[in-house]
PDB file of C-alpha atoms in Angstrom:
ATOM      1  CA  MET X1493      21.046  29.556 159.445  1.00 68.00           C
ATOM      2  CA  LYS X1494      18.595  28.190 156.959  1.00 80.00           C
ATOM      3  CA  ILE X1495      18.541  29.310 153.331  1.00 86.00           C
ATOM      4  CA  SER X1496      14.936  29.770 152.245  1.00 90.00           C
ATOM      5  CA  THR X1497      13.366  28.885 148.935  1.00 92.00           C
ATOM      6  CA  ARG X1498      13.947  32.491 147.913  1.00 93.00           C
ATOM      7  CA  GLY X1499      17.714  32.135 148.260  1.00 93.00           C
ATOM      8  CA  ARG X1500      17.897  28.670 146.713  1.00 94.00           C
ATOM      9  CA  TYR X1501      15.749  29.538 143.700  1.00 95.00           C
ATOM     10  CA  GLY X1502      17.528  32.859 143.243  1.00 95.00           C
ATOM     11  CA  LEU X1503      20.875  31.089 143.192  1.00 95.00           C
ATOM     12  CA  THR X1504      19.432  28.580 140.704  1.00 95.00           C
ATOM     13  CA  VAL X1505      18.400  31.437 138.397  1.00 95.00           C
ATOM     14  CA  VAL X1506      21.839  33.063 138.581  1.00 95.00           C
ATOM     15  CA  VAL X1507      23.641  29.748 137.987  1.00 95.00           C
ATOM     16  CA  GLU X1508      21.441  29.032 134.970  1.00 95.00           C
ATOM     17  CA  LEU X1509      22.108  32.522 133.594  1.00 95.00           C
ATOM     18  CA  GLY X1510      25.802  31.861 134.196  1.00 94.00           C
ATOM     19  CA  ARG X1511      25.546  28.673 132.145  1.00 94.00           C
ATOM     20  CA  HIS X1512      24.298  30.779 129.219  1.00 92.00           C
ATOM     21  CA  TYR X1513      26.698  33.687 129.803  1.00 93.00           C
ATOM     22  CA  GLY X1514      27.720  35.245 126.493  1.00 90.00           C
ATOM     23  CA  LYS X1515      25.055  33.343 124.555  1.00 92.00           C
ATOM     24  CA  GLY X1516      22.267  35.897 124.892  1.00 90.00           C
ATOM     25  CA  PRO X1517      19.264  36.206 127.181  1.00 94.00           C
ATOM     26  CA  ILE X1518      17.070  33.330 128.292  1.00 94.00           C
ATOM     27  CA  PRO X1519      13.448  33.651 129.391  1.00 94.00           C
ATOM     28  CA  LEU X1520      12.434  32.805 132.951  1.00 94.00           C
ATOM     29  CA  ARG X1521       9.892  30.437 131.430  1.00 93.00           C
ATOM     30  CA  GLN X1522      12.780  28.267 130.230  1.00 94.00           C
ATOM     31  CA  ILE X1523      14.483  28.221 133.641  1.00 94.00           C
ATOM     32  CA  ALA X1524      11.172  27.443 135.362  1.00 94.00           C
ATOM     33  CA  ALA X1525      10.518  24.542 132.981  1.00 93.00           C
ATOM     34  CA  THR X1526      14.052  23.151 133.273  1.00 92.00           C
ATOM     35  CA  TYR X1527      13.939  23.015 137.086  1.00 93.00           C
ATOM     36  CA  ASP X1528      10.171  22.537 137.481  1.00 93.00           C
ATOM     37  CA  LEU X1529       9.818  25.817 139.397  1.00 93.00           C
ATOM     38  CA  SER X1530       7.036  28.387 139.474  1.00 94.00           C
ATOM     39  CA  GLU X1531       7.635  31.038 136.823  1.00 93.00           C
ATOM     40  CA  ALA X1532       5.561  33.523 138.839  1.00 95.00           C
ATOM     41  CA  TYR X1533       7.811  32.976 141.874  1.00 95.00           C
ATOM     42  CA  LEU X1534      10.967  33.430 139.788  1.00 93.00           C
ATOM     43  CA  GLU X1535       9.528  36.701 138.466  1.00 94.00           C
ATOM     44  CA  GLN X1536       9.426  37.961 142.064  1.00 94.00           C
ATOM     45  CA  LEU X1537      13.111  37.130 142.569  1.00 94.00           C
ATOM     46  CA  VAL X1538      14.474  38.858 139.483  1.00 95.00           C
ATOM     47  CA  PRO X1539      13.794  42.555 140.345  1.00 95.00           C
ATOM     48  CA  PRO X1540      16.266  42.642 143.274  1.00 95.00           C
ATOM     49  CA  LEU X1541      18.835  40.802 141.126  1.00 95.00           C
ATOM     50  CA  ARG X1542      18.299  43.332 138.336  1.00 94.00           C
ATOM     51  CA  ASN X1543      18.300  46.382 140.635  1.00 95.00           C
ATOM     52  CA  SER X1544      21.578  45.284 142.206  1.00 94.00           C
ATOM     53  CA  GLY X1545      23.268  44.997 138.825  1.00 94.00           C
ATOM     54  CA  LEU X1546      23.748  41.223 138.839  1.00 95.00           C
ATOM     55  CA  VAL X1547      21.205  40.589 136.084  1.00 95.00           C
ATOM     56  CA  LYS X1548      20.117  42.529 132.980  1.00 94.00           C
ATOM     57  CA  SER X1549      16.771  42.237 131.275  1.00 92.00           C
ATOM     58  CA  VAL X1550      16.359  42.228 127.511  1.00 91.00           C
ATOM     59  CA  ARG X1551      12.985  43.105 126.025  1.00 91.00           C
ATOM     60  CA  GLY X1552      11.471  41.769 122.861  1.00 86.00           C
ATOM     61  CA  ALA X1553      10.539  38.498 121.211  1.00 85.00           C
ATOM     62  CA  TYR X1554      13.937  36.968 121.957  1.00 86.00           C
ATOM     63  CA  GLY X1555      14.275  38.709 125.291  1.00 88.00           C
ATOM     64  CA  GLY X1556      14.815  37.373 128.741  1.00 92.00           C
ATOM     65  CA  TYR X1557      17.539  37.757 131.319  1.00 95.00           C
ATOM     66  CA  LYS X1558      21.298  37.498 131.291  1.00 94.00           C
ATOM     67  CA  LEU X1559      24.097  38.063 133.757  1.00 95.00           C
ATOM     68  CA  ALA X1560      25.366  41.628 133.861  1.00 94.00           C
ATOM     69  CA  ARG X1561      28.849  40.465 134.925  1.00 94.00           C
ATOM     70  CA  ASP X1562      31.132  37.542 134.305  1.00 94.00           C
ATOM     71  CA  PRO X1563      30.169  34.471 136.406  1.00 95.00           C
ATOM     72  CA  GLU X1564      33.688  34.506 137.873  1.00 95.00           C
ATOM     73  CA  THR X1565      32.985  37.873 139.527  1.00 95.00           C
ATOM     74  CA  ILE X1566      29.655  36.948 141.150  1.00 95.00           C
ATOM     75  CA  THR X1567      29.753  34.941 144.369  1.00 95.00           C
ATOM     76  CA  ALA X1568      27.105  32.802 145.990  1.00 95.00           C
ATOM     77  CA  GLY X1569      27.337  35.245 148.910  1.00 94.00           C
ATOM     78  CA  ASP X1570      26.333  38.141 146.624  1.00 95.00           C
ATOM     79  CA  VAL X1571      23.124  36.356 145.657  1.00 96.00           C
ATOM     80  CA  ILE X1572      22.258  34.930 149.088  1.00 94.00           C
ATOM     81  CA  ARG X1573      22.827  38.260 150.911  1.00 93.00           C
ATOM     82  CA  LEU X1574      20.763  40.107 148.346  1.00 94.00           C
ATOM     83  CA  LEU X1575      17.783  37.772 148.620  1.00 94.00           C
ATOM     84  CA  GLU X1576      18.083  36.590 152.234  1.00 91.00           C
ATOM     85  CA  GLY X1577      19.669  39.523 154.022  1.00 88.00           C
ATOM     86  CA  PRO X1578      22.647  39.344 156.388  1.00 85.00           C
ATOM     87  CA  ILE X1579      24.198  35.945 156.976  1.00 79.00           C
ATOM     88  CA  GLN X1580      23.835  35.005 160.637  1.00 76.00           C
ATOM     89  CA  VAL X1581      23.915  31.611 162.279  1.00 75.00           C
ATOM     90  CA  VAL X1582      22.260  32.861 165.458  1.00 73.00           C
ATOM     91  CA  GLU X1583      20.345  36.067 166.033  1.00 70.00           C
ATOM     92  CA  GLY X1584      21.248  38.201 169.026  1.00 63.00           C
ATOM     93  CA  ILE X1585      24.829  36.949 169.399  1.00 60.00           C
ATOM     94  CA  GLU X1586      25.611  39.981 171.556  1.00 62.00           C
ATOM     95  CA  ASP X1587      23.107  38.800 174.169  1.00 62.00           C
ATOM     96  CA  GLY X1588      24.540  35.271 174.367  1.00 58.00           C
ATOM     97  CA  LYS X1589      26.900  33.813 176.907  1.00 68.00           C
ATOM     98  CA  VAL X1590      30.545  34.724 176.437  1.00 67.00           C
ATOM     99  CA  GLU X1591      31.684  31.135 175.892  1.00 73.00           C
ATOM    100  CA  GLN X1592      29.109  30.685 173.106  1.00 78.00           C
ATOM    101  CA  LYS X1593      29.797  33.969 171.298  1.00 80.00           C
ATOM    102  CA  LYS X1594      33.097  32.687 169.953  1.00 82.00           C
ATOM    103  CA  LEU X1595      31.459  29.544 168.551  1.00 83.00           C
ATOM    104  CA  TRP X1596      28.642  31.444 166.831  1.00 81.00           C
ATOM    105  CA  HIS X1597      31.073  34.014 165.450  1.00 83.00           C
ATOM    106  CA  GLU X1598      33.414  31.342 164.055  1.00 87.00           C
ATOM    107  CA  MET X1599      30.496  29.487 162.474  1.00 87.00           C
ATOM    108  CA  SER X1600      29.214  32.682 160.855  1.00 86.00           C
ATOM    109  CA  GLU X1601      32.682  33.504 159.538  1.00 90.00           C
ATOM    110  CA  ALA X1602      33.098  29.997 158.089  1.00 92.00           C
ATOM    111  CA  ILE X1603      29.766  30.239 156.264  1.00 91.00           C
ATOM    112  CA  ARG X1604      30.597  33.727 154.981  1.00 92.00           C
ATOM    113  CA  HIS X1605      33.980  32.503 153.763  1.00 94.00           C
ATOM    114  CA  VAL X1606      32.459  29.620 151.785  1.00 93.00           C
ATOM    115  CA  LEU X1607      29.750  31.808 150.245  1.00 94.00           C
ATOM    116  CA  ASP X1608      32.156  34.660 149.437  1.00 94.00           C
ATOM    117  CA  THR X1609      34.818  32.453 147.851  1.00 94.00           C
ATOM    118  CA  THR X1610      32.447  30.312 145.778  1.00 94.00           C
ATOM    119  CA  THR X1611      31.721  31.970 142.445  1.00 95.00           C
ATOM    120  CA  ILE X1612      28.973  31.133 139.992  1.00 95.00           C
ATOM    121  CA  ALA X1613      31.710  29.856 137.671  1.00 94.00           C
ATOM    122  CA  ASP X1614      32.858  27.484 140.450  1.00 93.00           C
ATOM    123  CA  LEU X1615      29.328  26.115 140.800  1.00 93.00           C
ATOM    124  CA  LEU X1616      29.137  25.565 137.052  1.00 92.00           C
ATOM    125  CA  LEU X1617      32.432  23.650 137.088  1.00 89.00           C
ATOM    126  CA  GLU X1618      31.143  21.379 139.842  1.00 77.00           C
ATOM    127  CA  GLU X1619      28.104  20.498 137.726  1.00 65.00           C
ATOM    128  CA  GLU X1620      30.177  19.157 134.839  1.00 58.00           C
ATOM    129  CA  PRO X1621      29.985  15.377 134.790  1.00 56.00           C
ATOM    130  CA  GLN X1622      33.135  13.634 135.891  1.00 53.00           C
ATOM    131  CA  VAL X1623      34.234  11.071 133.337  1.00 53.00           C
ATOM    132  CA  ASP X1624      35.169   7.881 135.093  1.00 54.00           C
ATOM    133  CA  GLU X1625      37.648   6.075 132.936  1.00 58.00           C
ATOM    134  CA  GLY X1626      37.027   2.868 134.857  1.00 59.00           C
ATOM    135  CA  TYR X1627      38.667  -0.360 133.881  1.00 59.00           C
ATOM    136  CA  MET X1628      38.719  -1.809 130.408  1.00 57.00           C
ATOM    137  CA  PHE X1629      38.641  -5.558 130.218  1.00 57.00           C
ATOM    138  CA  TYR X1630      39.568  -7.359 127.045  1.00 61.00           C
ATOM    139  CA  ILE X1631      38.604 -10.945 126.467  1.00 60.00           C
TER     140      ILE X1631
END
C-alpha cells in the first residue's frame, strides 16, 4: 500500500486545521505557504473533506476552513479512506495462494489498526518539541 500525494496532503490540511481548532478558520493559502504546497491542489482536496463533514468552510474576508469536529474524534484512517479509498496492502487477496492470504490480511489489519487508532490530536502531540533537559555543567 502506498499513500499518494492526495492522502498525504489531505492529512496535512486536516492536521493544520486541527492545530487551529477553536481559533477560527484559516485560508488554504496559509496552509499552502506554510508547507510549500500548491494551493490549487489543496483546493481539489477540500470538497470531499467538506462533503464528509470533517471540514467546514467559512465565507468572507476572514474566511477559510476549520475542522467540523474535535481533533480527538477524527482519525488518520478517516482522512486516508476518504481521499484514497479502501485500505488494502494487496489487491485481489481472494485470488492469492492460501498461505499468503493470512499474511496479507494481517498486514492490512495492522495498517487499519494504526490509522484508526491515531487521531489528529495524537499527531499534533507528536509534533510538539521534546525538551531535552540535558546535563548542566557548572565551572
